[in-house]
PDB file of C-alpha atoms and ligand atoms in Angstrom:
ATOM      1  CA  MET A  98     119.136 115.584 117.517  1.00  0.00           C
ATOM      2  CA  SER A  99     121.526 115.840 114.637  1.00  0.00           C
ATOM      3  CA  ARG A 100     119.058 116.248 111.809  1.00  0.00           C
ATOM      4  CA  PRO A 101     117.320 119.512 110.957  1.00  0.00           C
ATOM      5  CA  GLY A 102     113.930 118.117 111.983  1.00  0.00           C
ATOM      6  CA  GLY A 103     112.145 115.345 110.162  1.00  0.00           C
ATOM      7  CA  GLY A 104     114.872 113.459 108.363  1.00  0.00           C
ATOM      8  CA  GLY A 105     117.939 113.962 106.280  1.00  0.00           C
ATOM      9  CA  ARG A 106     118.387 114.284 102.525  1.00  0.00           C
ATOM     10  CA  LEU A 107     116.867 117.740 102.616  1.00  0.00           C
ATOM     11  CA  LYS A 108     119.665 119.057 100.492  1.00  0.00           C
ATOM     12  CA  THR A 109     118.854 116.763  97.580  1.00  0.00           C
ATOM     13  CA  THR A 110     115.130 117.448  97.275  1.00  0.00           C
ATOM     14  CA  GLY A 111     114.654 120.889  98.763  1.00  0.00           C
ATOM     15  CA  MET A 112     111.138 119.813  99.720  1.00  0.00           C
ATOM     16  CA  PHE A 113     109.318 119.312 102.972  1.00  0.00           C
ATOM     17  CA  GLU A 114     109.740 115.693 103.967  1.00  0.00           C
ATOM     18  CA  LEU A 115     108.702 113.376 106.749  1.00  0.00           C
ATOM     19  CA  ASP A 116     110.620 110.233 107.649  1.00  0.00           C
ATOM     20  CA  ILE A 117     108.466 107.831 109.651  1.00  0.00           C
ATOM     21  CA  ARG A 118     111.508 106.245 111.337  1.00  0.00           C
ATOM     22  CA  TRP A 119     112.696 109.630 112.562  1.00  0.00           C
ATOM     23  CA  LEU A 120     109.191 110.511 113.757  1.00  0.00           C
ATOM     24  CA  GLY A 121     108.961 107.179 115.580  1.00  0.00           C
ATOM     25  CA  ARG A 122     112.309 107.565 117.300  1.00  0.00           C
ATOM     26  CA  ASN A 123     111.367 111.044 118.458  1.00  0.00           C
ATOM     27  CA  GLY A 124     107.942 110.203 119.872  1.00  0.00           C
ATOM     28  CA  TYR A 125     105.840 111.879 117.193  1.00  0.00           C
ATOM     29  CA  LEU A 126     103.825 108.711 116.507  1.00  0.00           C
ATOM     30  CA  GLU A 127     102.551 108.155 120.039  1.00  0.00           C
ATOM     31  CA  ARG A 128      98.815 108.567 119.868  1.00  0.00           C
ATOM     32  CA  GLY A 129      97.688 111.984 121.070  1.00  0.00           C
ATOM     33  CA  SER A 130     101.067 113.533 120.415  1.00  0.00           C
ATOM     34  CA  ALA A 131     100.801 117.001 118.843  1.00  0.00           C
ATOM     35  CA  ARG A 132     104.135 118.584 118.116  1.00  0.00           C
ATOM     36  CA  ARG A 133     105.869 120.745 115.591  1.00  0.00           C
ATOM     37  CA  VAL A 134     108.495 119.933 113.005  1.00  0.00           C
ATOM     38  CA  ARG A 135     110.526 122.804 111.639  1.00  0.00           C
ATOM     39  CA  GLN A 136     112.657 122.142 108.584  1.00  0.00           C
ATOM     40  CA  THR A 137     115.377 124.382 107.348  1.00  0.00           C
ATOM     41  CA  ILE A 138     117.754 124.255 104.419  1.00  0.00           C
ATOM     42  CA  ASN A 139     120.960 126.207 104.839  1.00  0.00           C
ATOM     43  CA  GLY A 140     119.325 128.133 107.626  1.00  0.00           C
ATOM     44  CA  HIS A 141     116.177 129.031 105.646  1.00  0.00           C
ATOM     45  CA  LEU A 142     112.905 127.814 107.097  1.00  0.00           C
ATOM     46  CA  ILE A 143     111.017 125.798 104.462  1.00  0.00           C
ATOM     47  CA  ALA A 144     108.260 124.356 106.641  1.00  0.00           C
ATOM     48  CA  ASP A 145     106.845 124.749 110.107  1.00  0.00           C
ATOM     49  CA  ALA A 146     104.456 121.822 110.441  1.00  0.00           C
ATOM     50  CA  ARG A 147     102.192 120.623 113.211  1.00  0.00           C
ATOM     51  CA  ILE A 148     102.081 116.830 113.475  1.00  0.00           C
ATOM     52  CA  GLU A 149      99.190 115.222 115.340  1.00  0.00           C
ATOM     53  CA  ALA A 150      99.194 111.473 115.887  1.00  0.00           C
ATOM     54  CA  LYS A 151      95.754 109.881 115.498  1.00  0.00           C
ATOM     55  CA  THR A 152      94.765 106.231 115.295  1.00  0.00           C
ATOM     56  CA  ASP A 153      96.903 104.830 112.469  1.00  0.00           C
ATOM     57  CA  ALA A 154      97.102 108.221 110.846  1.00  0.00           C
ATOM     58  CA  LEU A 155      98.883 111.530 111.104  1.00  0.00           C
ATOM     59  CA  ARG A 156      97.308 114.916 110.643  1.00  0.00           C
ATOM     60  CA  VAL A 157      99.887 117.319 109.275  1.00  0.00           C
ATOM     61  CA  THR A 158      99.139 121.035 109.217  1.00  0.00           C
ATOM     62  CA  ILE A 159     101.234 123.720 107.575  1.00  0.00           C
ATOM     63  CA  GLY A 160      99.727 127.162 107.865  1.00  0.00           C
ATOM     64  CA  GLU A 161      96.063 126.934 106.870  1.00  0.00           C
ATOM     65  CA  ARG A 162      96.425 123.671 104.970  1.00  0.00           C
ATOM     66  CA  CYS A 163      96.177 120.215 106.398  1.00  0.00           C
ATOM     67  CA  ASP A 164      96.841 116.732 105.065  1.00  0.00           C
ATOM     68  CA  TRP A 165      96.133 113.261 106.450  1.00  0.00           C
ATOM     69  CA  VAL A 166      98.503 110.357 106.062  1.00  0.00           C
ATOM     70  CA  ASP A 167      97.550 106.784 106.874  1.00  0.00           C
ATOM     71  CA  ILE A 168      99.992 104.555 108.716  1.00  0.00           C
ATOM     72  CA  ALA A 169     100.374 100.818 108.072  1.00  0.00           C
ATOM     73  CA  ARG A 170     102.233  98.233 110.153  1.00  0.00           C
ATOM     74  CA  THR A 171     104.156  95.204 108.995  1.00  0.00           C
ATOM     75  CA  GLU A 172     105.547  92.489 111.215  1.00  0.00           C
ATOM     76  CA  GLN A 173     109.270  92.056 111.270  1.00  0.00           C
ATOM     77  CA  ARG A 174     110.839  88.635 110.959  1.00  0.00           C
ATOM     78  CA  LEU A 175     112.661  88.883 114.256  1.00  0.00           C
ATOM     79  CA  GLY A 176     109.639  90.203 116.102  1.00  0.00           C
ATOM     80  CA  GLY A 177     108.246  93.653 116.543  1.00  0.00           C
ATOM     81  CA  GLU A 178     106.654  95.704 113.850  1.00  0.00           C
ATOM     82  CA  ARG A 179     107.593  98.377 111.432  1.00  0.00           C
ATOM     83  CA  ARG A 180     105.473 101.385 110.585  1.00  0.00           C
ATOM     84  CA  TRP A 181     105.038 102.811 107.115  1.00  0.00           C
ATOM     85  CA  PHE A 182     103.299 105.746 105.550  1.00  0.00           C
ATOM     86  CA  MET A 183     100.683 104.863 102.960  1.00  0.00           C
ATOM     87  CA  CYS A 184     101.146 107.136  99.979  1.00  0.00           C
ATOM     88  CA  ASP A 185      97.783 108.725  99.267  1.00  0.00           C
ATOM     89  CA  GLU A 186      98.491 108.910  95.548  1.00  0.00           C
ATOM     90  CA  CYS A 187      99.545 105.381  94.684  1.00  0.00           C
ATOM     91  CA  GLY A 188      98.588 103.460  97.833  1.00  0.00           C
ATOM     92  CA  ARG A 189     102.099 102.053  98.253  1.00  0.00           C
ATOM     93  CA  ARG A 190     104.050 101.920 101.481  1.00  0.00           C
ATOM     94  CA  ALA A 191     106.827 104.433 101.968  1.00  0.00           C
ATOM     95  CA  ALA A 192     109.194 105.306 104.797  1.00  0.00           C
ATOM     96  CA  VAL A 193     109.562 108.895 103.603  1.00  0.00           C
ATOM     97  CA  LEU A 194     106.965 111.240 102.132  1.00  0.00           C
ATOM     98  CA  TYR A 195     107.686 114.526 100.391  1.00  0.00           C
ATOM     99  CA  GLY A 196     106.005 117.808  99.544  1.00  0.00           C
ATOM    100  CA  PHE A 197     102.605 119.035 100.625  1.00  0.00           C
ATOM    101  CA  PRO A 198     100.194 117.389 100.197  1.00  0.00           C
ATOM    102  CA  LEU A 199     102.564 114.581 101.107  1.00  0.00           C
ATOM    103  CA  SER A 200     103.255 111.710  98.759  1.00  0.00           C
ATOM    104  CA  CYS A 201     105.998 109.210  98.013  1.00  0.00           C
ATOM    105  CA  ARG A 202     109.155 109.835  96.067  1.00  0.00           C
ATOM    106  CA  THR A 203     107.759 108.379  92.860  1.00  0.00           C
ATOM    107  CA  CYS A 204     104.488 110.317  93.048  1.00  0.00           C
ATOM    108  CA  GLN A 205     106.357 113.544  93.717  1.00  0.00           C
ATOM    109  CA  GLY A 206     108.263 112.952  90.516  1.00  0.00           C
ATOM    110  CA  LEU A 207     111.542 112.848  92.400  1.00  0.00           C
ATOM    111  CA  ALA A 208     112.367 109.499  90.847  1.00  0.00           C
ATOM    112  CA  TYR A 209     111.202 110.322  87.325  1.00  0.00           C
ATOM    113  CA  PRO A 210     110.615 114.053  86.818  1.00  0.00           C
ATOM    114  CA  SER A 211     109.055 113.473  83.381  1.00  0.00           C
ATOM    115  CA  GLN A 212     106.214 111.505  84.968  1.00  0.00           C
ATOM    116  CA  ARG A 213     105.264 114.292  87.277  1.00  0.00           C
ATOM    117  CA  GLU A 214     101.533 114.873  87.303  1.00  0.00           C
ATOM    118  CA  THR A 215     100.036 118.314  87.176  1.00  0.00           C
ATOM    119  CA  GLU A 216      98.629 119.598  90.435  1.00  0.00           C
ATOM    120  CA  ARG A 217      95.165 119.539  88.908  1.00  0.00           C
ATOM    121  CA  ASP A 218      95.323 115.886  87.847  1.00  0.00           C
ATOM    122  CA  ARG A 219      96.578 114.968  91.266  1.00  0.00           C
ATOM    123  CA  GLY A 220      93.672 116.793  92.931  1.00  0.00           C
ATOM    124  CA  LEU A 221      91.162 114.973  90.767  1.00  0.00           C
ATOM    125  CA  ARG A 222      92.761 111.620  91.486  1.00  0.00           C
ATOM    126  CA  LYS A 223      92.805 112.282  95.209  1.00  0.00           C
ATOM    127  CA  ALA A 224      89.138 113.299  95.199  1.00  0.00           C
ATOM    128  CA  ARG A 225      88.182 110.125  93.303  1.00  0.00           C
ATOM    129  CA  LYS A 226      90.204 108.036  95.701  1.00  0.00           C
ATOM    130  CA  ALA A 227      88.501 109.541  98.752  1.00  0.00           C
ATOM    131  CA  ARG A 228      85.129 108.700  97.208  1.00  0.00           C
ATOM    132  CA  ALA A 229      86.246 105.174  96.366  1.00  0.00           C
ATOM    133  CA  ARG A 230      87.282 104.658  99.982  1.00  0.00           C
ATOM    134  CA  VAL A 231      83.737 105.211 101.176  1.00  0.00           C
ATOM    135  CA  GLY A 232      82.340 102.943  98.476  1.00  0.00           C
ATOM    136  CA  GLY A 233      81.561 105.513  95.790  1.00  0.00           C
ATOM    137  CA  SER A 234      82.134 105.111  92.051  1.00  0.00           C
ATOM    138  CA  GLY A 235      84.696 107.885  91.844  1.00  0.00           C
ATOM    139  CA  ASN A 236      82.308 109.950  89.716  1.00  0.00           C
ATOM    140  CA  LEU A 237      82.976 113.504  90.881  1.00  0.00           C
ATOM    141  CA  VAL A 238      79.654 114.785  89.561  1.00  0.00           C
ATOM    142  CA  ALA A 239      77.610 112.391  91.711  1.00  0.00           C
ATOM    143  CA  PRO A 240      76.764 113.360  95.318  1.00  0.00           C
ATOM    144  CA  PHE A 241      79.340 112.243  97.870  1.00  0.00           C
ATOM    145  CA  PRO A 242      78.413 108.680  98.991  1.00  0.00           C
ATOM    146  CA  GLY A 243      76.858 108.059 102.402  1.00  0.00           C
ATOM    147  CA  ARG A 244      78.809 106.481 105.232  1.00  0.00           C
ATOM    148  CA  PRO A 245      79.211 102.714 104.689  1.00  0.00           C
ATOM    149  CA  LYS A 246      78.121 100.330 107.445  1.00  0.00           C
ATOM    150  CA  GLY A 247      80.957  99.631 109.839  1.00  0.00           C
ATOM    151  CA  MET A 248      82.998 102.711 108.960  1.00  0.00           C
ATOM    152  CA  HIS A 249      83.669 105.072 111.841  1.00  0.00           C
ATOM    153  CA  GLN A 250      82.200 108.532 111.509  1.00  0.00           C
ATOM    154  CA  VAL A 251      85.646 110.033 112.072  1.00  0.00           C
ATOM    155  CA  THR A 252      87.111 108.025 109.192  1.00  0.00           C
ATOM    156  CA  TYR A 253      84.193 108.930 106.944  1.00  0.00           C
ATOM    157  CA  ASP A 254      84.518 112.620 107.800  1.00  0.00           C
ATOM    158  CA  ARG A 255      88.203 112.471 106.998  1.00  0.00           C
ATOM    159  CA  HIS A 256      87.584 111.034 103.511  1.00  0.00           C
ATOM    160  CA  TRP A 257      84.841 113.562 102.946  1.00  0.00           C
ATOM    161  CA  ALA A 258      87.109 116.446 103.939  1.00  0.00           C
ATOM    162  CA  ALA A 259      89.934 115.099 101.746  1.00  0.00           C
ATOM    163  CA  SER A 260      87.587 114.841  98.805  1.00  0.00           C
ATOM    164  CA  ILE A 261      86.244 118.364  99.231  1.00  0.00           C
ATOM    165  CA  GLN A 262      89.723 119.810  99.612  1.00  0.00           C
ATOM    166  CA  ALA A 263      91.037 117.995  96.536  1.00  0.00           C
ATOM    167  CA  GLU A 264      88.003 118.928  94.454  1.00  0.00           C
ATOM    168  CA  GLN A 265      88.373 122.578  95.377  1.00  0.00           C
ATOM    169  CA  VAL A 266      92.021 122.604  94.335  1.00  0.00           C
ATOM    170  CA  SER A 267      91.169 121.009  91.010  1.00  0.00           C
ATOM    171  CA  LEU A 268      88.152 123.211  90.423  1.00  0.00           C
ATOM    172  CA  SER A 269      90.056 126.422  91.091  1.00  0.00           C
ATOM    173  CA  LEU A 270      92.861 125.287  88.777  1.00  0.00           C
ATOM    174  CA  THR A 271      90.298 124.308  86.128  1.00  0.00           C
ATOM    175  CA  ALA A 272      88.615 127.689  86.500  1.00  0.00           C
ATOM    176  CA  ARG A 273      91.967 129.370  86.024  1.00  0.00           C
ATOM    177  CA  LEU A 274      92.613 127.359  82.854  1.00  0.00           C
ATOM    178  CA  VAL A 275      89.188 128.324  81.493  1.00  0.00           C
ATOM    179  CA  ALA A 276      89.701 131.967  82.432  1.00  0.00           C
ATOM    180  CA  ASN A 277      93.099 132.006  80.741  1.00  0.00           C
ATOM    181  CA  SER A 278      91.766 130.497  77.518  1.00  0.00           C
ATOM    182  CA  ALA A 279      88.838 132.966  77.558  1.00  0.00           C
ATOM    183  CA  THR A 280      91.306 135.829  77.855  1.00  0.00           C
ATOM    184  CA  VAL A 281      93.268 134.511  74.919  1.00  0.00           C
ATOM    185  CA  ARG A 282      90.114 134.248  72.822  1.00  0.00           C
ATOM    186  CA  ARG A 283      88.973 137.749  73.709  1.00  0.00           C
ATOM    187  CA  GLY A 284      92.360 139.066  72.758  1.00  0.00           C
ATOM    188  CA  ARG A 285      92.067 137.865  69.181  1.00  0.00           C
TER     189      ARG A 285
HETATM  190 ZN1   ZN B 240     103.079 107.267  95.808  1.00  0.00          ZN
END
């Protein structure tokens, strides 16, 4: 293995990244596989991730945090198929995802830094998306929708967990914003 673990180009982004082609070549995508990826830059460890292959999805855990990434397949013209990550932010296919939670190059702002979303906005969007996937309106104040007919319990639980996690991130960041502005007001 010539790469530091999970794909090249680490020097240009300095972020955790997963390359689905590299994972495929190294057996990480075989269902039931549960292995680690350690990434270093110039000898410094930047991520020690656990990668578990589920049905058309990967569960990636770094420390206490975990993220799910869906996998899509496209047929190749000369036969066989190619696997892609589905970016959770924009829903587009990508061969490489960056950061944690993982998303594509564009969503991470690596392509256009000025378009980078705040962490809070991203959390809200992710929570709405998880609700939309189980048939909800995306209204974060409404109760989380029930499991739609035909959706596996495991899939439903995953969307539910993603929504809760994203909402908590956004709520804690919102609370911090409110607390900061309250401090400023008190200080006057
Ligand atoms: Zn994206």
